[in-house]
mmCIF file of C-alpha atoms in Angstrom:
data_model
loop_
_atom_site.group_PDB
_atom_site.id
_atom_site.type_symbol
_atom_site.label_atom_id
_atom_site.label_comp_id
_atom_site.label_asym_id
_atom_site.label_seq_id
_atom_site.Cartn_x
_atom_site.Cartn_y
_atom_site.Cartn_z
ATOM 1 C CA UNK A 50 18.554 4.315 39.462
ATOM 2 C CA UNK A 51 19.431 5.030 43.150
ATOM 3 C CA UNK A 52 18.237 1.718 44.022
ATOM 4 C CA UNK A 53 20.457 -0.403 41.399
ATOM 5 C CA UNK A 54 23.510 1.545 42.078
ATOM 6 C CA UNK A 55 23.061 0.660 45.701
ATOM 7 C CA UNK A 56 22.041 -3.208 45.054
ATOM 8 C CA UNK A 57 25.213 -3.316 42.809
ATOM 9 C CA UNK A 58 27.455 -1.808 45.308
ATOM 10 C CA UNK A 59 26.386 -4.143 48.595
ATOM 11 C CA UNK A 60 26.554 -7.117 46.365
ATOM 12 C CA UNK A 61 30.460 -5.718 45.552
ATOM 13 C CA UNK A 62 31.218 -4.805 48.876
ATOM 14 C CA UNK A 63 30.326 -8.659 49.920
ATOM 15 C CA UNK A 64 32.460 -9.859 47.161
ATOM 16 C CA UNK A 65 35.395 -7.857 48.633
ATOM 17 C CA UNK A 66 34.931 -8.686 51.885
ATOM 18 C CA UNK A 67 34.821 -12.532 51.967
ATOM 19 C CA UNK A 68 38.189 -14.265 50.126
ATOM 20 C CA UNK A 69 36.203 -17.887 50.123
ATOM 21 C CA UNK A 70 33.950 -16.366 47.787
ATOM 22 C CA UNK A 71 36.089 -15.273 45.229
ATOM 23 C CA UNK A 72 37.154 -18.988 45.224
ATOM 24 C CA UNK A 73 33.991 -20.243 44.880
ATOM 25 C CA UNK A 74 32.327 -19.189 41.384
ATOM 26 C CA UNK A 75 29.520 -21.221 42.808
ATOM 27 C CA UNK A 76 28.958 -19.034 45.497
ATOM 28 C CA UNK A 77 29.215 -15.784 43.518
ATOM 29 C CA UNK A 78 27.048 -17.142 40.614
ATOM 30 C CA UNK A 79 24.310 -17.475 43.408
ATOM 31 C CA UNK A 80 24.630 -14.555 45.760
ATOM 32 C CA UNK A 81 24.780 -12.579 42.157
ATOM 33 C CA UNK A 82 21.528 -14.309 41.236
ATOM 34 C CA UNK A 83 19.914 -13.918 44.430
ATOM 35 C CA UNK A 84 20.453 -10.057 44.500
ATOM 36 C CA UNK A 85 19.681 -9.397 41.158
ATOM 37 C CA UNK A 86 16.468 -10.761 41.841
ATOM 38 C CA UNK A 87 15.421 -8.710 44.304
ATOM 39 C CA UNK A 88 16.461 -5.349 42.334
ATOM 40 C CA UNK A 89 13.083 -3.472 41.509
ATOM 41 C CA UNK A 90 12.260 -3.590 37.728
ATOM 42 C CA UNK A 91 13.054 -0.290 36.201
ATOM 43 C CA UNK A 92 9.961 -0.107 33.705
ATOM 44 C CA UNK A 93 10.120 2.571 31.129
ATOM 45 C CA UNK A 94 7.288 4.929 30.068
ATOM 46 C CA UNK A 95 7.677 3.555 26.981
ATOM 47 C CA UNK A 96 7.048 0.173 27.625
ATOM 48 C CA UNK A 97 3.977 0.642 28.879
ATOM 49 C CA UNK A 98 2.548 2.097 25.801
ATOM 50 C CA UNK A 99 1.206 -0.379 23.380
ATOM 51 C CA UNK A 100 1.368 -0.052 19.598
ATOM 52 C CA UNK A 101 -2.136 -1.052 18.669
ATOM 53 C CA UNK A 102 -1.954 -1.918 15.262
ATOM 54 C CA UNK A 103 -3.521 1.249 13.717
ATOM 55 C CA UNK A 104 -1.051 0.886 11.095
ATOM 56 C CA UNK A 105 -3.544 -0.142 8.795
ATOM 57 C CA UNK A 106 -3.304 -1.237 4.990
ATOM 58 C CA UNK A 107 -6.287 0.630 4.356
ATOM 59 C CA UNK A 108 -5.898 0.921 0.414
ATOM 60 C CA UNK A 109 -4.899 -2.676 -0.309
ATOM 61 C CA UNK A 110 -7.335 -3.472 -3.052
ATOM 62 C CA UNK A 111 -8.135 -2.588 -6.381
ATOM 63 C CA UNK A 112 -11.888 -1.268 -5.088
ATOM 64 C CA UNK A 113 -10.728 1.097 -2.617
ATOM 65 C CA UNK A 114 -8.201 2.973 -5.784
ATOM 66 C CA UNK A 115 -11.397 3.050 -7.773
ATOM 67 C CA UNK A 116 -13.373 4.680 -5.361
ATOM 68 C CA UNK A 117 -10.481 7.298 -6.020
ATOM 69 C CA UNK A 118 -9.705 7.672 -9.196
ATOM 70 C CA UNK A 119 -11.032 10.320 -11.977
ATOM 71 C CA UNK A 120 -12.597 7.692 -13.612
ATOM 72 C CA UNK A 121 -15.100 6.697 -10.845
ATOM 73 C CA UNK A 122 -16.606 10.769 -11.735
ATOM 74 C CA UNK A 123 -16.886 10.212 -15.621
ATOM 75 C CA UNK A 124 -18.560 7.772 -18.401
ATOM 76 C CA UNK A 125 -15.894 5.877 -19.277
ATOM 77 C CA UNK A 126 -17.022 4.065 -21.793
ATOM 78 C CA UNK A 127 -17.767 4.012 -25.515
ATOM 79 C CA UNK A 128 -19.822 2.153 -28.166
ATOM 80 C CA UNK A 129 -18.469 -0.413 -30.054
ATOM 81 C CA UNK A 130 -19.971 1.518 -33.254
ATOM 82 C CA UNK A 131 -18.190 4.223 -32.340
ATOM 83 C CA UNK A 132 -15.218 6.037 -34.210
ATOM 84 C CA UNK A 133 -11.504 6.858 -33.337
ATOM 85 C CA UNK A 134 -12.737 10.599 -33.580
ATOM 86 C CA UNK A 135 -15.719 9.878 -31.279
ATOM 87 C CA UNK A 136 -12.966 8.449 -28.633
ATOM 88 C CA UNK A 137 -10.546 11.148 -29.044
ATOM 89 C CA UNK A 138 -13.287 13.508 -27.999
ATOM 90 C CA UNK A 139 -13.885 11.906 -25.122
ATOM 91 C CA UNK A 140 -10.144 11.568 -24.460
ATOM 92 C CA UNK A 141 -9.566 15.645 -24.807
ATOM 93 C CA UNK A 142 -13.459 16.188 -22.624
ATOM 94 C CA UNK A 143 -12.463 13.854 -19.915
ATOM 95 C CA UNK A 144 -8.795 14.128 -19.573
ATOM 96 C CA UNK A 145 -8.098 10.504 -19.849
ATOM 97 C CA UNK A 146 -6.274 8.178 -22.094
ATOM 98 C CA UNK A 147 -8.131 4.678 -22.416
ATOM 99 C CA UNK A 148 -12.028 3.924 -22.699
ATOM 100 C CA UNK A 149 -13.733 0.834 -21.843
ATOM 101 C CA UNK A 150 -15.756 -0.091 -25.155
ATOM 102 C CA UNK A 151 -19.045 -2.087 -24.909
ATOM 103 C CA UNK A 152 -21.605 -3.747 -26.471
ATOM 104 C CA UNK A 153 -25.099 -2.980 -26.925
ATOM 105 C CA UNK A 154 -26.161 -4.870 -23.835
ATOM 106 C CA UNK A 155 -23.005 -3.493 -22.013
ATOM 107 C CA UNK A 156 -20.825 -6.498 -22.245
ATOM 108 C CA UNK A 157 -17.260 -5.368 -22.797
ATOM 109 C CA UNK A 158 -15.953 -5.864 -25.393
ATOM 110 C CA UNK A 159 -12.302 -4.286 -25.605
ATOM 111 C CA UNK A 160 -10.532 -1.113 -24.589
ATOM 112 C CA UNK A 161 -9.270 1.656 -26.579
ATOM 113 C CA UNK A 162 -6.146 3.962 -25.548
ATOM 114 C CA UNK A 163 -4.903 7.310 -26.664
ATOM 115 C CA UNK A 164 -1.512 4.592 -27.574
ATOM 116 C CA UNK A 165 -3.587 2.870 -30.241
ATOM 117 C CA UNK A 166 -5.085 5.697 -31.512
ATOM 118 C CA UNK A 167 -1.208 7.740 -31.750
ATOM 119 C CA UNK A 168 0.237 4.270 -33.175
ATOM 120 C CA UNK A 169 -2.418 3.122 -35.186
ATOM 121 C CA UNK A 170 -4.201 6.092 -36.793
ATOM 122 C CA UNK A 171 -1.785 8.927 -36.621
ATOM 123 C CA UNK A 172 1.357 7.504 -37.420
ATOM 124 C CA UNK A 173 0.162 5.009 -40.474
ATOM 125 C CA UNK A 174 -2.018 8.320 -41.541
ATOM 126 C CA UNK A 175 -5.542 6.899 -41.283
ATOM 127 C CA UNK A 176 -8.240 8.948 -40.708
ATOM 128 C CA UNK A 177 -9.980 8.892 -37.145
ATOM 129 C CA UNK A 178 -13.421 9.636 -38.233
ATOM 130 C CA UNK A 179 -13.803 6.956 -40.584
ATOM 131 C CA UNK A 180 -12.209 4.380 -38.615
ATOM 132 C CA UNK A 181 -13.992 2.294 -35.931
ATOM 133 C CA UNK A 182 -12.215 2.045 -32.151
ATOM 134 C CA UNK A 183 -12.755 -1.551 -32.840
ATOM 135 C CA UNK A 184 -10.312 -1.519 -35.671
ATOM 136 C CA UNK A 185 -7.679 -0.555 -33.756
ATOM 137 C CA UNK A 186 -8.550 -1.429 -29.863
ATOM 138 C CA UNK A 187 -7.407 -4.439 -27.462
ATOM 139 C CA UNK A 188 -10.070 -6.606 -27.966
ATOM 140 C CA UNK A 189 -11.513 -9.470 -25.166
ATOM 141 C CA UNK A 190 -9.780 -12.360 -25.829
ATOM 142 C CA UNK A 191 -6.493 -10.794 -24.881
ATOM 143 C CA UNK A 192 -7.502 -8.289 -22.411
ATOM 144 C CA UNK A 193 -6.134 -8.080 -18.833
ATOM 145 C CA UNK A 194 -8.692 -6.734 -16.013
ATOM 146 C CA UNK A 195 -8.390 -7.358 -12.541
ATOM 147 C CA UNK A 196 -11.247 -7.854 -9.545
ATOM 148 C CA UNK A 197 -12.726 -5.559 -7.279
ATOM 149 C CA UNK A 198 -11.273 -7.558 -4.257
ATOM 150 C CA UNK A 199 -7.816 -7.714 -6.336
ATOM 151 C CA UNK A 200 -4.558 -6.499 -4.389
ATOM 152 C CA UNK A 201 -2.914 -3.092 -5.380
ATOM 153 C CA UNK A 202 -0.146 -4.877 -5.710
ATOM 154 C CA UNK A 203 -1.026 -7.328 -8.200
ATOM 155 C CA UNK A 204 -2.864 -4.371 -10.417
ATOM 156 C CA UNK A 205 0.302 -3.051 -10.673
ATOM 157 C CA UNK A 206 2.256 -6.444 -11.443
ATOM 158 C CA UNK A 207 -0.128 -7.101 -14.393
ATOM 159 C CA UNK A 208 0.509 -3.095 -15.537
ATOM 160 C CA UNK A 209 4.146 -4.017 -15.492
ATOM 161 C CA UNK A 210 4.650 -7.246 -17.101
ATOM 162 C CA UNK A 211 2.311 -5.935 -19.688
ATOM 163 C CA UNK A 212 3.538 -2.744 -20.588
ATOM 164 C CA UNK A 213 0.196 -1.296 -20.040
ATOM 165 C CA UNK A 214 -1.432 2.249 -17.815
ATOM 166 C CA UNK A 215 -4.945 1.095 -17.477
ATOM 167 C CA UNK A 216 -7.503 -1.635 -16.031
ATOM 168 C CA UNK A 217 -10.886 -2.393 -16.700
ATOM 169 C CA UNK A 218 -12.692 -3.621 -13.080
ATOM 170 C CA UNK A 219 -14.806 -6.529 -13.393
ATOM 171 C CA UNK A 220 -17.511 -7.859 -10.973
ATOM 172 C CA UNK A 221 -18.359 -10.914 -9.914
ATOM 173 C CA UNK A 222 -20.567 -11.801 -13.169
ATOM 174 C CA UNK A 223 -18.107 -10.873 -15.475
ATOM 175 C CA UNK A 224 -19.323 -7.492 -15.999
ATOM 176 C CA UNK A 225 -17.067 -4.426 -16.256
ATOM 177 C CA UNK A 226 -17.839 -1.813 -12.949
ATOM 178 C CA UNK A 227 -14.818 0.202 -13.253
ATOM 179 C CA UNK A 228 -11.676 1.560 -14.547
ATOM 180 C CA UNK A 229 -8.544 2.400 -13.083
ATOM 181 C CA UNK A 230 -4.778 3.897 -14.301
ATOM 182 C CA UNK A 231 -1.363 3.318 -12.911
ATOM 183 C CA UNK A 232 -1.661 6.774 -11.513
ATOM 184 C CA UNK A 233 -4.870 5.925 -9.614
ATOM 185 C CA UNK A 234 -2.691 2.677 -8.218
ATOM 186 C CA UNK A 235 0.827 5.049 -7.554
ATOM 187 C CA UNK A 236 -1.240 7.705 -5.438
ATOM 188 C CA UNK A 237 -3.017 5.018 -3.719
ATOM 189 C CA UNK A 238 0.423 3.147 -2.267
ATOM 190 C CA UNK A 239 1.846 6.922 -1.682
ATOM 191 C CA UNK A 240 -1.156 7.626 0.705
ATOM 192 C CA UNK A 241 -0.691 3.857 2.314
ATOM 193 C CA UNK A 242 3.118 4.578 3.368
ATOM 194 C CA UNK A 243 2.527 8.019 4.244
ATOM 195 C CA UNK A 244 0.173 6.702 6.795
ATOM 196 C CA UNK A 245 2.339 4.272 7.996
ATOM 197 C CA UNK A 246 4.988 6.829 8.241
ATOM 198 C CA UNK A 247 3.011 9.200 10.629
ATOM 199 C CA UNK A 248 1.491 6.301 12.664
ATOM 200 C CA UNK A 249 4.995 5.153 13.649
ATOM 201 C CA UNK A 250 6.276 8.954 13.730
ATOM 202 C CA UNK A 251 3.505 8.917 16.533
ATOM 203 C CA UNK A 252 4.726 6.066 18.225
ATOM 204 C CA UNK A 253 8.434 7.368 18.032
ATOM 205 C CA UNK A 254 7.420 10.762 19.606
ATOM 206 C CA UNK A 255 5.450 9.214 22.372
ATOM 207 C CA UNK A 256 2.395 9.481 21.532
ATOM 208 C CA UNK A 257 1.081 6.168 21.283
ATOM 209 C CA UNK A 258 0.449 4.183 18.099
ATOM 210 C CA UNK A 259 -3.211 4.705 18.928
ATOM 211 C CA UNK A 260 -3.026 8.913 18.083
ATOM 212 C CA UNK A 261 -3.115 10.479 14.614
ATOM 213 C CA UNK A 262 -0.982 13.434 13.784
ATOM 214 C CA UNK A 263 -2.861 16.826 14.551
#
């Protein structure tokens, strides 16, 4: 700082001092060019550190929320012979609300949610243990799934636009591999910002885009 204020004060003190250059703007547009070149550059601490791009989007796809969710930990699943009882069970065991249901040879074959069961058994006042999940489930033909390798944020585009809270995973071949709920998606963005958050709380506080929080 000691050296600018002095380079700013010769450079005014020759401005004062000669009346031909205050009618040249010439003159002054060079000997102002000239000195402010040879100023040192003032180079803050903080430019030096670089941000290196640790703010990751490390739960971007529809795998990585599987890998977390409740139903990576439990049999999701249920067979197509089953009954609404049999699925309610598994509902009240697990602490879930939809099952994948599949065929014999563990095709898929439609999904079954605690919603079908309270708008299509309970209130029409059929009985759950002699009615099949069939009956009453989203069948193939118009069921929505997403891919392993699927976006977060296109899981929960397809939730929204179809009004529904779950997502059978499918593999490459077709087969289902997984299951996951718009809870399972919510946490997973919530854990992706908060990350962000810190990483450029880091950065803010000085300590480098490169260092976690302790």
């Amino acid at each position: 700082k000691r050296e600018l204020t002095f380079s700013f004060s010769k450079l005014f003190q020759r401005l004062s001092s000669n009346r031909r250059i205050s009618e040249s703007p010439t003159m002054l547009s060079r000997i102002a060019t000239t000195s402010l070149r040879r100023m040192p550059v003032a180079r803050a601490s903080v430019a030096s550190r670089s941000f290196t791009g640790t703010v990751d989007e490390t739960f971007t796809v529809a795998d990585e929320a599987w890998k977390k969710s409740g139903y990576g930990q439990i049999d999701y699943t249920i067979d197509e012979d089953a009954t609404v009882y049999d699925a309610v069970k598994k509902f009240a065991a697990f602490n879930i609300g939809c099952l994948v249901i599949t065929a014999k040879d563990g095709a898929m074959v439609g999904v079954v949610s605690e919603r079908d069961y309270v708008s299509k058994i309970a209130l029409l006042g059929r009985t759950s243990k002699e009615t099949g999940v069939k009956e009453i489930a989203t069948l193939s033909p118009n069921l929505v799934t997403a891919a392993l390798d699927e976006s977060v944020e296109s899981c929960m585009s397809k939730m929204l636009n179809k009004d529904i809270r779950h997502l059978p995973l499918v593999g490459k071949s077709g087969d289902v591999v997984g299951m996951i709920s718009i809870k399972d998606l919510v946490k997973t963005v919530v854990q992706e910002k908060e990350k962000t958050i810190r990483v450029l709380s880091d950065f803010a506080l000085g300590k480098g885009g490169h260092y976690g929080s302790e």
